[in-house]
Amino acid sequence: MSACRKIEPILVVILYVWSLLIIPAYSLYGEESLELSLNGKWTLQNTNKSVLLPAEVPGCVHSALLKQGLIQDFYFRFNDVAYRWISLDNWTYTTSFCPSDELRRKQRVKLVFVGVDTVASVSLNGVVMGKTDNMFRRYEFSIGKWLIEGENKLEVNLLSPVVYTSQRSHAHSYRVPPECPPAVQKGECHVNFIRKAQSSFSWDWGPSFPTMGLWKDVRLEAFDVLQLTHLSTVPVYDSSLSQWGVQVEVYLDAVKQTAVRVRLLLAELSTEESFNMLVDPGKHKKTLSLHVNVSSQVNLWWPSGHGDQPSYRLMVTGVMLEEEVILSRETQVYFRTLELVQEPITGSPGLSFYFRVNKKPIFLKGSNWIPAHALQDMIHPADVRNLLQSAVDANMNTLRVWGGGVYEQDLFYSLCDEMGVMIWQDFMFACALYPTDPDFIETVREEVTQQVRRLKSHPSIIVWSGNNENEAALATDWFGIPVAQRPQYYKDYVSLYVDNIRAIVQQEDGSRPVLVSSPTNGAETEQEGWVAQNPYDVHYGDTHYYSYFQDCWDWTALPRTRFASEYGFQSWPSFSTLQKVSIPEDWSYSSNFSSHRQHHLGGNQQMLQQAALHYHLPESSDLLQRYKHTLYITQVMQAQCVKTQTEFYRRSQSEILDGKGHTMGALYWQLNDIWQGPSWSSIEFGGKWKMLHYFAQDFFSPVLPVCFENQDVLLVYAVSDLSQDLSFRAVISVYDWSRMDPVCTVASRPALVPGSSAEVIYKQPITALLAGCGGGSCTRLTCFLMYHLEDVSGRQRGPVSHLFLSSPKEAQGMLKPNITFSIQQDEVVGYTIHLRSSAVAAFVWLDVQDIPGRFSTNGFLMVTMNTTVTFYPWSPTSTQKLAEALTITTLRDVY
Ligand SMILES: *[C@@H]1O[C@H](CO)[C@@H](O)[C@H](O)[C@H]1NC(C)=O
Ligand SMILES: *[C@@H]1O[C@H](CO)[C@@H](O)[C@H](O)[C@H]1NC(C)=O
Ligand SMILES: *[C@@H]1O[C@H](CO)[C@@H](O)[C@H](O)[C@H]1NC(C)=O
Ligand SMILES: *[C@@H]1O[C@H](CO)[C@@H](O)[C@H](O)[C@H]1NC(C)=O
Ligand SMILES: *[C@@H]1O[C@H](CO)[C@@H](O)[C@H](O)[C@H]1NC(C)=O
Ligand SMILES: *[C@@H]1O[C@H](CO)[C@@H](O)[C@H](O)[C@H]1NC(C)=O
C-alpha cells in the first residue's frame, strides 16, 4: 500500500472532489489470505450526468440522494410517485483503489460483491469483468491479471430495473402475467422478469421503490494457495446408535493441488476429529462427518416457549501440510431434530400437516415477515432485533419469511436461532407466473444454491418453500389463461419450482422438508402433479384465508385447516406514526393521502364496513378527533377479528369435526410494516405495537382459555402448549356494562388437560348461564363475559379474556368512562401507570405518541375501578414526558 499511502493527503482532497476512497481494512483468513474492503465512499452518477454525488456502499441510489439532500424523505406524502424518475434512469457507481504489491503478487485476486441490486455491468480499468442480474446472488470476479500498479478504477453500471423488466417481457415469446400491478398500488410492471425483491415494484401494503445499488459488502479477497470460502454445519441424529453427529461442509477454493489436514473441535462436547484431504485446483465442497462423543450430554435447541436455545462452539482449523499455512474458522452448532409429519389421520380424509421438533409436535404460533424497509440499507441491526423481540414478547415461536421480499440478512437468522423463533423460509417468488428462459433458470439455480448454503446451518429454519401463492394462482386461474395455453404454464411451473429449485434444495440440504408453494396440499399436491385441483383444501397442507365482508366474529365461516399460514385484516397505524409523513390537510379518512397510502382496492371502505358490524363508527364533530378515532376503530376491529380467528385455530388442534381439524399452525398476515400506511400488520413502521400485537401476546399465550358460542351454547376450551398435563378450571364472570362488580361468577370443575392439546372444559347454554346469574337480570345486550383459567391451587394461568354476547354497538348501559392516571417510575423495568376509571370501559387504549416502547398490556377491557399497566421504554424517557404524551381512548369515546 506504500505507493498509495504517499498520495494519501492528495487522495483525501480527490475524495472531496471526485469522491474516491481507499479503505485498507484487512482481515486475516489465514496467514496467506488478504481481504480488502471496498465499502465506504463511492461516487454515483446518472446517465446524462446531471446528477453527481458521493454514495455509501453498502447502499442504494435512493439513500445516496437522500443523504445528499437531493431528495426529501421518500415516505413523505406522495413522494413515492414523485421520485419515480430515480429508477427509470441508469446509474453508475465508481471508486478507485490502489492495491499493494503484496496484493498484486497473490496467485488469485477476487473482486467480491456480496449483493448487487440488480442488473449491472462491472468493469475494472475500462475492461468488463462481468455482469450481474440477480439481487440474491453473491458475485465474484477473478481480477488478478487486470490489476495495475497505482490507481485502479472500478465501475458498476446499473441498468434501470424498470427498463430491464420491460425489455425482458417484450422479448419474451408469450405473456407471463401479471403484466402490471393493480393501479391502486401505483407500481411498476413485469417485476417477475427480474430477480429482485418482488415487493420493490409495489405491493398491496407497500410503495414502489425499485432500488438500485450495491446493497451488500464489496471487497477484494486474495490468496496464493487455498481459501476457505464458506463453512456450513448440520446436526444429524443417528437414532439406531442414539448418537449425535455434525455434518460439516467445508467449501474450498484452491489455486493448485494441496494436501490439507482439517481439525474439527467441539471442546464443550469433548469431541475432536481430524481429516486429511487432497484438494485439487478449483472450487470444492468437502463433507466431513463429526461424531459427537457419546459420553457427552448434548443439550437440544428448542423453539421459544418449549425450552432453551443452547449452542456449541465448533472450531475448524486447516493446516496445509507443505505450506504450513493455517486456515481457521469458528461457528455455532445447535442440535435439534425436525420432521414435517404428513400422515393419515383417523376420522379424517387427507393427511396431517405439522412439525415435530425433537420428536415433540409443536403448534406453530406467529406471523409473516415482510421487508422491514423499502431500502434494505436503511435497516439498522437494532430494528431487526426489536421486531424479533416483539415477536417473542407476543409469545410467537414462528415467522414465515414471505417470498415477495428478500432472503434476510445473516443477523436476522442468528437472532432467530438465539431467540428460538422458527422460520418458514420461502424462496423469493410471489403472486405471479415466472419465465423459464435458460438464463433465468441459470441465475435462479445459482441463487438457490448460494442461499441454501448460506442459511442451512441455522436451526431456526424449519422448512424451505418454493413460492408464495403461485400454485394457487395457476390452479384457480388468477390471470385468465386460456385453457389451450395452460399446459405451457404448468410445465414452466414444474420446471422452475420442482425440477430446479426443489431438486437443488434436496441435494444441498437433506435435513429439512421442502414444500413447493404456500398454500399447498404438500404430499397431495405432489400426487396431483404439483398443481393441485384445490391448493386451499383444508384436509391437506397449509391454507391462506381472507374474507373481508363476512362478519369476522362468525367462526363457523372459518376454514378448519391443518395449518393456517396466512389470514388477517387491515388496520391503520397510529396518528403519531402517520404524522411523520403527512400534513394537516391529510388528516381525514377521505383525504387524498388516505387514498394514496391504501394499496389494497377498497381497503379503507372494507375496514369501516367490518368495524360497523359491531361498533359505532366515530362521529365527533371535531374532524381531527374523528380521524384519530377512526384510526383507533380500525385497530379495534383488526385486533378482535384476528383474535377470533386465531383462537379458532388454536382450539381446533386436538379435534376432528366433519373430517376436519388437527390445526397445528396459526401465522397471521403480517407482522411488520414497510412504510407508514394501512396494512395487515400488527407492528407499525418504526416498531410501535398496534392493538393487534397486544392481543397476540394474549391469544398466543402458552395457556389460553377460548370461550365462544355454538348455537347458543357457551363453550370454554383450555388450550395448552405445556409439556406436562395439568388440571384447569374455567372461571367465568358475567359483567353488566353499567357497573363494575361482576353480576355473578361461575367456575367449572377442574379437568385434566394433556400437554399440547385443546380440551372442552365448560359447556352451558347461554340462557341457563344468564338465568342463573344475579337473579336473571342480565340480557345479551346488558351483559358480557370475562373469563380465565385457574389451576387446582387457584392460580390464574394464561390471560383474562372477554366474550361479547351482542355487538358493543347494541350494548345497553355502556357509560362514558372518566379515566384518570398517575405515572411512577419503578425500580428497574419501566414506568407504572395507575389507571382509575369511573365505569366499565372497552378497548382501553393507551398511547404515548412517538415515545419508543411498549406497554405490558393495552386495548384491554377495564372492569375494575383501579388497574396498573407498565410501560417499558426502548430509550430513556421520564414520567413527565410520558404524562404529557399519554392519551387514553375507549370504545365509548368515539361516538
Ligand atoms: C437528465 O436526467 C434527469 C433524471 O433522469 C432528468 O430529470 C433531466 O431532465 C435530464 N437532463 C437532461 C439535460 O436530459
Ligand atoms: C439506460 O440504459 C438502457 C440500456 O442501455 C437504455 O435503453 C436506456 O435508454 C437508458 N436510460 C437512459 C435514461 O438513458
Ligand atoms: C469422550 O469424552 C471423554 C471425557 O468426557 C474423554 O475421556 C474421551 O477421550 C472422549 N472420547 C473421544 C473418542 O474423544
Ligand atoms: C386530490 O386528488 C385529486 C385527484 O388526483 C385532485 O384533483 C385534487 O386536487 C386533490 N386534492 C387535494 C386537496 O390535493
Ligand atoms: C374524572 O375523575 C377525576 C378524579 O376522579 C375528577 O377529578 C374529574 O372531575 C372527573 N372528570 C369528569 C369529567 O367527570
Ligand atoms: C382505587 O384507588 C384509589 C386511590 O388510588 C383508592 O382510594 C380506592 O379505594 C381504590 N378503589 C378500589 C376499589 O380499590
Coordinates of N, CA and C in Angstrom, one line a residue, residues 13-180:
V13 N -8.1 14.9 -0.7 CA -8.6 16.1 -1.5 C -9.4 15.5 -2.7
I14 N -8.8 14.6 -3.3 CA -9.5 14.0 -4.5 C -10.9 13.4 -4.1
L15 N -10.8 12.8 -2.9 CA -12.0 12.2 -2.4 C -13.1 13.3 -2.3
Y16 N -12.7 14.4 -1.9 CA -13.7 15.5 -1.7 C -14.3 15.9 -3.1
V17 N -13.3 16.0 -4.0 CA -13.8 16.4 -5.4 C -14.4 15.3 -6.2
W18 N -13.6 14.2 -6.2 CA -14.1 13.0 -7.0 C -14.7 11.9 -6.2
S19 N -14.6 12.1 -4.9 CA -15.2 11.1 -4.0 C -14.5 9.7 -4.2
L20 N -13.3 9.7 -4.2 CA -12.5 8.4 -4.2 C -12.1 8.1 -2.8
L21 N -12.0 6.8 -2.6 CA -11.5 6.5 -1.2 C -10.9 5.1 -1.3
I22 N -9.9 5.0 -0.5 CA -9.2 3.7 -0.3 C -9.3 3.2 1.1
I23 N -9.9 2.1 1.3 CA -10.0 1.6 2.7 C -9.2 0.3 2.9
P24 N -8.1 0.4 3.5 CA -7.3 -0.8 3.7 C -7.7 -1.5 4.9
A25 N -8.9 -2.2 4.9 CA -9.4 -2.9 6.0 C -9.0 -4.4 5.9
Y26 N -7.9 -4.8 6.5 CA -7.5 -6.2 6.3 C -8.2 -7.0 7.3
S27 N -8.5 -8.2 6.9 CA -8.8 -9.2 8.0 C -8.2 -10.5 7.5
L28 N -7.7 -11.3 8.4 CA -6.9 -12.4 8.0 C -7.7 -13.7 8.0
Y29 N -7.9 -14.3 6.9 CA -8.5 -15.7 6.8 C -7.5 -16.7 7.4
G30 N -6.3 -16.6 6.8 CA -5.2 -17.4 7.2 C -4.0 -16.5 7.0
E31 N -2.8 -17.1 7.2 CA -1.7 -16.2 7.1 C -1.5 -15.7 5.6
E32 N -2.0 -16.5 4.7 CA -1.7 -16.2 3.3 C -2.9 -15.4 2.7
S33 N -4.0 -15.3 3.3 CA -5.1 -14.6 2.7 C -5.2 -13.2 3.1
L34 N -5.7 -12.4 2.1 CA -5.9 -10.9 2.4 C -7.3 -10.6 2.1
E35 N -7.8 -9.7 2.8 CA -9.2 -9.2 2.5 C -9.1 -7.7 2.6
L36 N -9.6 -7.0 1.5 CA -9.5 -5.6 1.5 C -10.9 -5.1 1.2
S37 N -11.5 -4.3 2.1 CA -12.8 -3.8 1.9 C -12.9 -2.7 0.9
L38 N -13.9 -2.8 0.0 CA -14.1 -1.7 -0.9 C -15.4 -1.0 -0.6
N39 N -15.8 -1.2 0.7 CA -17.0 -0.4 1.2 C -16.7 1.0 1.3
G40 N -17.7 1.8 1.8 CA -17.4 3.2 2.1 C -17.8 4.1 0.9
K41 N -17.0 5.2 0.7 CA -17.4 6.2 -0.2 C -17.1 5.9 -1.7
W42 N -18.2 5.9 -2.5 CA -18.0 5.8 -3.9 C -18.6 7.0 -4.5
T43 N -18.6 7.2 -5.8 CA -19.3 8.3 -6.4 C -20.4 7.6 -7.3
L44 N -21.4 8.4 -7.5 CA -22.6 7.9 -8.2 C -23.1 9.0 -9.2
Q45 N -23.4 8.5 -10.4 CA -23.8 9.4 -11.5 C -24.9 8.8 -12.3
N46 N -25.8 9.7 -12.8 CA -26.9 9.1 -13.7 C -26.4 9.2 -15.1
T47 N -27.2 8.7 -16.0 CA -26.8 8.6 -17.4 C -26.4 9.9 -18.1
N48 N -27.2 11.0 -18.0 CA -26.9 12.2 -18.7 C -26.0 13.1 -17.8
K49 N -25.5 12.6 -16.7 CA -24.5 13.2 -15.9 C -25.1 14.5 -15.2
S50 N -26.4 14.6 -15.1 CA -27.0 15.8 -14.5 C -26.8 15.7 -12.9
V51 N -26.6 14.5 -12.5 CA -26.5 14.3 -11.0 C -25.2 13.6 -10.7
L52 N -24.4 14.1 -9.8 CA -23.1 13.5 -9.4 C -23.0 13.7 -7.9
L53 N -22.8 12.6 -7.2 CA -22.8 12.7 -5.8 C -22.0 11.6 -5.1
P54 N -21.5 11.8 -3.9 CA -20.9 10.7 -3.2 C -21.9 9.7 -2.7
A55 N -21.6 8.4 -2.7 CA -22.5 7.4 -2.3 C -21.8 6.4 -1.4
E56 N -22.6 6.0 -0.3 CA -22.0 5.0 0.6 C -22.3 3.6 0.0
V57 N -21.3 2.7 0.2 CA -21.5 1.3 0.0 C -21.3 0.5 1.3
P58 N -22.2 -0.4 1.7 CA -23.4 -0.8 1.1 C -24.4 0.4 1.1
G59 N -25.2 0.4 0.0 CA -26.2 1.4 -0.1 C -27.0 1.4 -1.4
C60 N -27.8 2.3 -1.7 CA -28.5 2.4 -2.9 C -28.7 3.8 -3.4
V61 N -29.1 4.0 -4.6 CA -29.2 5.3 -5.2 C -30.2 6.2 -4.4
H62 N -31.3 5.6 -4.0 CA -32.3 6.4 -3.2 C -31.6 6.9 -1.9
S63 N -30.9 6.1 -1.2 CA -30.4 6.5 0.1 C -29.3 7.5 -0.1
A64 N -28.5 7.4 -1.2 CA -27.4 8.3 -1.5 C -28.0 9.7 -1.8
L65 N -29.1 9.7 -2.6 CA -29.7 11.0 -2.9 C -30.3 11.7 -1.7
L66 N -30.8 10.8 -0.8 CA -31.4 11.3 0.4 C -30.3 11.9 1.3
K67 N -29.2 11.2 1.5 CA -28.1 11.7 2.3 C -27.5 13.0 1.8
Q68 N -27.5 13.2 0.5 CA -27.0 14.4 0.0 C -28.1 15.5 0.0
G69 N -29.2 15.2 0.5 CA -30.3 16.3 0.5 C -30.9 16.5 -0.9
L70 N -30.6 15.7 -1.9 CA -31.1 15.9 -3.2 C -32.6 15.5 -3.4
I71 N -33.0 14.6 -2.4 CA -34.5 14.3 -2.3 C -34.8 14.4 -0.9
Q72 N -36.1 14.5 -0.6 CA -36.6 14.6 0.8 C -37.0 13.2 1.2
D73 N -37.5 13.0 2.4 CA -38.0 11.7 2.9 C -38.9 11.1 1.9
F74 N -38.5 9.9 1.3 CA -39.2 9.3 0.2 C -40.5 8.7 0.7
Y75 N -40.7 8.6 2.0 CA -42.0 8.1 2.5 C -43.0 9.2 2.8
F76 N -42.5 10.5 2.7 CA -43.4 11.6 2.9 C -44.5 11.7 1.9
R77 N -45.7 11.8 2.3 CA -46.9 12.1 1.5 C -46.9 11.3 0.2
F78 N -46.7 12.0 -0.9 CA -46.8 11.3 -2.3 C -45.5 11.1 -2.9
N79 N -44.4 11.2 -2.1 CA -43.1 11.1 -2.7 C -42.8 9.8 -3.4
D80 N -43.4 8.8 -3.1 CA -43.2 7.5 -3.8 C -43.4 7.7 -5.3
V81 N -44.4 8.5 -5.6 CA -44.7 8.8 -7.0 C -43.8 9.9 -7.6
A82 N -43.6 10.9 -6.7 CA -42.7 12.0 -7.2 C -41.3 11.5 -7.5
Y83 N -40.8 10.5 -6.8 CA -39.4 10.0 -7.1 C -39.3 8.8 -8.0
R84 N -40.4 8.6 -8.7 CA -40.4 7.5 -9.6 C -39.2 7.6 -10.7
W85 N -38.8 8.8 -11.0 CA -37.8 9.0 -12.0 C -36.5 8.3 -11.7
I86 N -36.2 8.2 -10.4 CA -34.9 7.6 -9.9 C -34.6 6.3 -10.6
S87 N -35.6 5.4 -10.5 CA -35.4 4.0 -11.0 C -35.7 3.9 -12.5
L88 N -36.0 5.0 -13.1 CA -36.2 5.0 -14.6 C -34.9 5.3 -15.3
D89 N -34.0 5.9 -14.5 CA -32.7 6.3 -15.1 C -31.7 5.1 -14.8
N90 N -30.5 5.2 -15.5 CA -29.4 4.3 -15.2 C -28.4 5.0 -14.4
W91 N -27.7 4.3 -13.5 CA -26.8 4.9 -12.6 C -25.4 4.2 -12.5
T92 N -24.4 4.9 -12.3 CA -23.0 4.3 -12.3 C -22.3 4.6 -11.0
Y93 N -21.9 3.5 -10.3 CA -21.1 3.6 -9.1 C -19.7 3.6 -9.5
T94 N -18.8 4.4 -9.0 CA -17.4 4.4 -9.3 C -16.6 4.6 -8.0
T95 N -15.5 3.8 -8.0 CA -14.5 4.1 -7.0 C -13.1 3.8 -7.5
S96 N -12.1 4.1 -6.8 CA -10.8 3.6 -7.2 C -10.0 3.2 -6.0
F97 N -9.0 2.4 -6.2 CA -8.2 1.8 -5.1 C -6.8 1.5 -5.6
C98 N -5.9 1.5 -4.7 CA -4.5 1.2 -5.1 C -4.1 -0.1 -4.4
P99 N -4.0 -1.1 -5.1 CA -3.6 -2.4 -4.5 C -2.1 -2.4 -4.1
S100 N -1.8 -3.0 -3.0 CA -0.4 -3.1 -2.5 C 0.3 -4.1 -3.4
D101 N 1.6 -4.0 -3.4 CA 2.4 -5.0 -4.2 C 2.1 -6.4 -3.7
E102 N 1.9 -6.5 -2.3 CA 1.6 -7.8 -1.7 C 0.3 -8.4 -2.3
L103 N -0.7 -7.5 -2.5 CA -1.9 -8.0 -3.0 C -1.8 -8.4 -4.5
R104 N -1.1 -7.6 -5.2 CA -0.9 -7.9 -6.7 C -0.1 -9.1 -6.9
R105 N 0.8 -9.5 -5.9 CA 1.6 -10.7 -6.1 C 0.8 -12.0 -5.8
K106 N -0.4 -11.8 -5.3 CA -1.1 -13.0 -4.9 C -1.5 -13.8 -6.2
Q107 N -1.5 -15.1 -6.0 CA -1.9 -16.0 -7.2 C -3.3 -15.8 -7.6
R108 N -4.2 -15.5 -6.7 CA -5.6 -15.3 -7.1 C -6.1 -14.1 -6.3
V109 N -6.7 -13.2 -7.1 CA -7.3 -12.0 -6.5 C -8.8 -12.0 -7.0
K110 N -9.7 -11.9 -6.1 CA -11.1 -12.0 -6.4 C -11.8 -10.6 -6.0
L111 N -12.6 -10.1 -6.9 CA -13.4 -9.0 -6.6 C -14.8 -9.6 -6.2
V112 N -15.2 -9.3 -5.0 CA -16.4 -10.0 -4.5 C -17.5 -8.9 -4.2
F113 N -18.7 -9.2 -4.8 CA -19.9 -8.4 -4.5 C -20.8 -9.3 -3.7
V114 N -21.1 -9.0 -2.5 CA -22.0 -9.8 -1.7 C -23.4 -9.6 -2.1
G115 N -23.7 -8.4 -2.7 CA -25.1 -8.2 -3.2 C -25.1 -7.0 -4.1
V116 N -25.5 -7.2 -5.4 CA -25.7 -6.1 -6.3 C -27.2 -6.1 -6.7
D117 N -27.7 -4.9 -6.6 CA -29.2 -4.6 -6.9 C -29.3 -3.8 -8.1
T118 N -29.6 -4.4 -9.3 CA -29.6 -5.8 -9.6 C -28.9 -6.0 -10.9
V119 N -29.3 -5.3 -12.0 CA -28.8 -5.6 -13.3 C -27.6 -4.6 -13.6
A120 N -26.4 -5.2 -13.7 CA -25.2 -4.3 -13.8 C -24.1 -4.9 -14.6
S121 N -23.2 -4.1 -15.1 CA -22.0 -4.5 -15.7 C -20.9 -3.9 -14.9
V122 N -19.9 -4.8 -14.6 CA -18.8 -4.4 -13.7 C -17.6 -4.3 -14.5
S123 N -16.9 -3.1 -14.4 CA -15.6 -3.0 -15.2 C -14.5 -2.5 -14.3
L124 N -13.3 -3.0 -14.6 CA -12.1 -2.6 -13.9 C -11.2 -2.0 -14.9
N125 N -10.8 -0.8 -14.7 CA -9.9 0.0 -15.6 C -10.4 -0.1 -17.0
G126 N -11.7 0.0 -17.2 CA -12.3 0.0 -18.5 C -12.6 -1.3 -19.1
V127 N -12.2 -2.4 -18.5 CA -12.4 -3.7 -19.0 C -13.6 -4.4 -18.3
V128 N -14.5 -4.9 -19.0 CA -15.7 -5.5 -18.4 C -15.3 -6.8 -17.7
M129 N -15.5 -6.9 -16.4 CA -15.2 -8.1 -15.7 C -16.3 -9.1 -15.7
G130 N -17.6 -8.6 -15.8 CA -18.7 -9.5 -15.8 C -20.0 -8.7 -15.6
K131 N -21.1 -9.4 -15.6 CA -22.4 -8.8 -15.4 C -23.2 -9.5 -14.3
T132 N -24.2 -8.7 -13.8 CA -25.0 -9.3 -12.7 C -26.5 -9.1 -13.1
D133 N -27.3 -10.0 -12.6 CA -28.7 -9.9 -12.9 C -29.6 -10.4 -11.8
N134 N -29.0 -10.6 -10.6 CA -29.8 -11.2 -9.5 C -29.3 -10.6 -8.2
M135 N -30.3 -9.9 -7.5 CA -30.0 -9.3 -6.3 C -29.7 -10.3 -5.2
F136 N -30.1 -11.6 -5.3 CA -30.0 -12.6 -4.3 C -28.7 -13.4 -4.4
R137 N -27.9 -13.0 -5.4 CA -26.6 -13.8 -5.5 C -25.4 -13.0 -5.1
R138 N -24.4 -13.7 -4.7 CA -23.1 -13.1 -4.5 C -22.4 -13.3 -5.8
Y139 N -21.6 -12.3 -6.2 CA -20.9 -12.4 -7.4 C -19.4 -12.3 -7.1
E140 N -18.6 -13.1 -7.8 CA -17.1 -12.8 -7.7 C -16.5 -12.9 -9.0
F141 N -15.5 -12.0 -9.2 CA -14.8 -12.0 -10.5 C -13.3 -12.1 -10.2
S142 N -12.7 -12.9 -11.0 CA -11.2 -13.1 -10.9 C -10.6 -11.9 -11.6
I143 N -9.8 -11.1 -10.9 CA -9.4 -9.9 -11.5 C -7.9 -9.7 -11.5
G144 N -7.2 -10.7 -11.0 CA -5.7 -10.6 -10.8 C -5.0 -10.0 -11.9
K145 N -5.2 -10.5 -13.1 CA -4.4 -10.1 -14.3 C -4.8 -8.7 -14.8
W146 N -5.9 -8.1 -14.3 CA -6.3 -6.8 -14.7 C -5.9 -5.7 -13.8
L147 N -5.3 -6.1 -12.7 CA -4.9 -5.1 -11.7 C -3.7 -4.4 -12.2
I148 N -3.6 -3.1 -12.0 CA -2.4 -2.3 -12.4 C -1.8 -1.7 -11.2
E149 N -0.6 -1.2 -11.3 CA 0.1 -0.5 -10.2 C -0.6 0.8 -10.0
G150 N -0.7 1.3 -8.8 CA -1.3 2.6 -8.6 C -2.8 2.5 -8.6
E151 N -3.4 3.6 -9.1 CA -4.8 3.7 -9.0 C -5.6 2.8 -10.0
N152 N -6.5 2.0 -9.5 CA -7.4 1.2 -10.3 C -8.8 1.7 -10.2
K153 N -9.4 1.8 -11.4 CA -10.8 2.4 -11.4 C -11.8 1.3 -11.5
L154 N -12.7 1.2 -10.6 CA -13.8 0.2 -10.6 C -15.1 0.9 -10.8
E155 N -15.9 0.3 -11.8 CA -17.1 1.0 -12.2 C -18.2 -0.1 -12.2
V156 N -19.4 0.3 -11.7 CA -20.5 -0.6 -11.7 C -21.7 0.1 -12.4
N157 N -22.0 -0.3 -13.6 CA -23.1 0.4 -14.4 C -24.4 -0.3 -14.2
L158 N -25.3 0.4 -13.5 CA -26.6 -0.2 -13.2 C -27.7 0.2 -14.2
L159 N -28.4 -0.8 -14.7 CA -29.4 -0.5 -15.6 C -30.8 -0.4 -14.8
S160 N -31.6 0.5 -15.3 CA -32.9 0.7 -14.6 C -33.6 -0.6 -14.6
P161 N -34.0 -1.0 -13.4 CA -34.8 -2.3 -13.3 C -36.1 -2.3 -14.0
V162 N -36.7 -1.1 -14.1 CA -38.0 -0.9 -14.7 C -37.8 -1.1 -16.3
V163 N -36.7 -0.5 -16.8 CA -36.4 -0.6 -18.2 C -36.1 -2.0 -18.5
Y164 N -35.3 -2.6 -17.6 CA -34.9 -4.0 -17.9 C -36.1 -5.0 -18.0
T165 N -37.0 -4.9 -17.0 CA -38.1 -5.8 -17.0 C -39.0 -5.6 -18.2
S166 N -39.1 -4.3 -18.6 CA -39.9 -4.0 -19.8 C -39.3 -4.7 -21.0
Q167 N -38.0 -4.5 -21.2 CA -37.3 -5.1 -22.3 C -37.4 -6.6 -22.3
R168 N -37.2 -7.2 -21.1 CA -37.3 -8.7 -21.0 C -38.7 -9.2 -21.3
S169 N -39.7 -8.5 -20.9 CA -41.0 -9.0 -21.1 C -41.4 -8.9 -22.6
H170 N -40.9 -7.8 -23.2 CA -41.2 -7.7 -24.6 C -40.5 -8.7 -25.5
A171 N -39.3 -9.1 -25.0 CA -38.5 -10.0 -25.8 C -39.1 -11.5 -25.6
H172 N -39.9 -11.6 -24.6 CA -40.4 -13.0 -24.3 C -41.5 -13.4 -25.3
S173 N -41.5 -14.7 -25.7 CA -42.4 -15.1 -26.7 C -43.9 -15.2 -26.3
Y174 N -44.1 -15.3 -25.1 CA -45.5 -15.3 -24.6 C -45.6 -14.6 -23.3
R175 N -46.9 -14.1 -23.0 CA -47.1 -13.3 -21.8 C -46.8 -14.1 -20.5
V176 N -46.2 -13.4 -19.5 CA -46.0 -14.1 -18.2 C -46.7 -13.2 -17.2
P177 N -48.0 -13.4 -16.9 CA -48.7 -12.5 -16.1 C -48.4 -12.6 -14.6
P178 N -48.7 -11.6 -13.8 CA -49.5 -10.4 -14.2 C -48.5 -9.4 -14.9
E179 N -49.0 -8.7 -15.9 CA -48.1 -7.7 -16.5 C -47.8 -6.6 -15.6
C180 N -48.9 -6.0 -15.0 CA -48.6 -4.8 -14.1 C -49.4 -5.0 -12.8

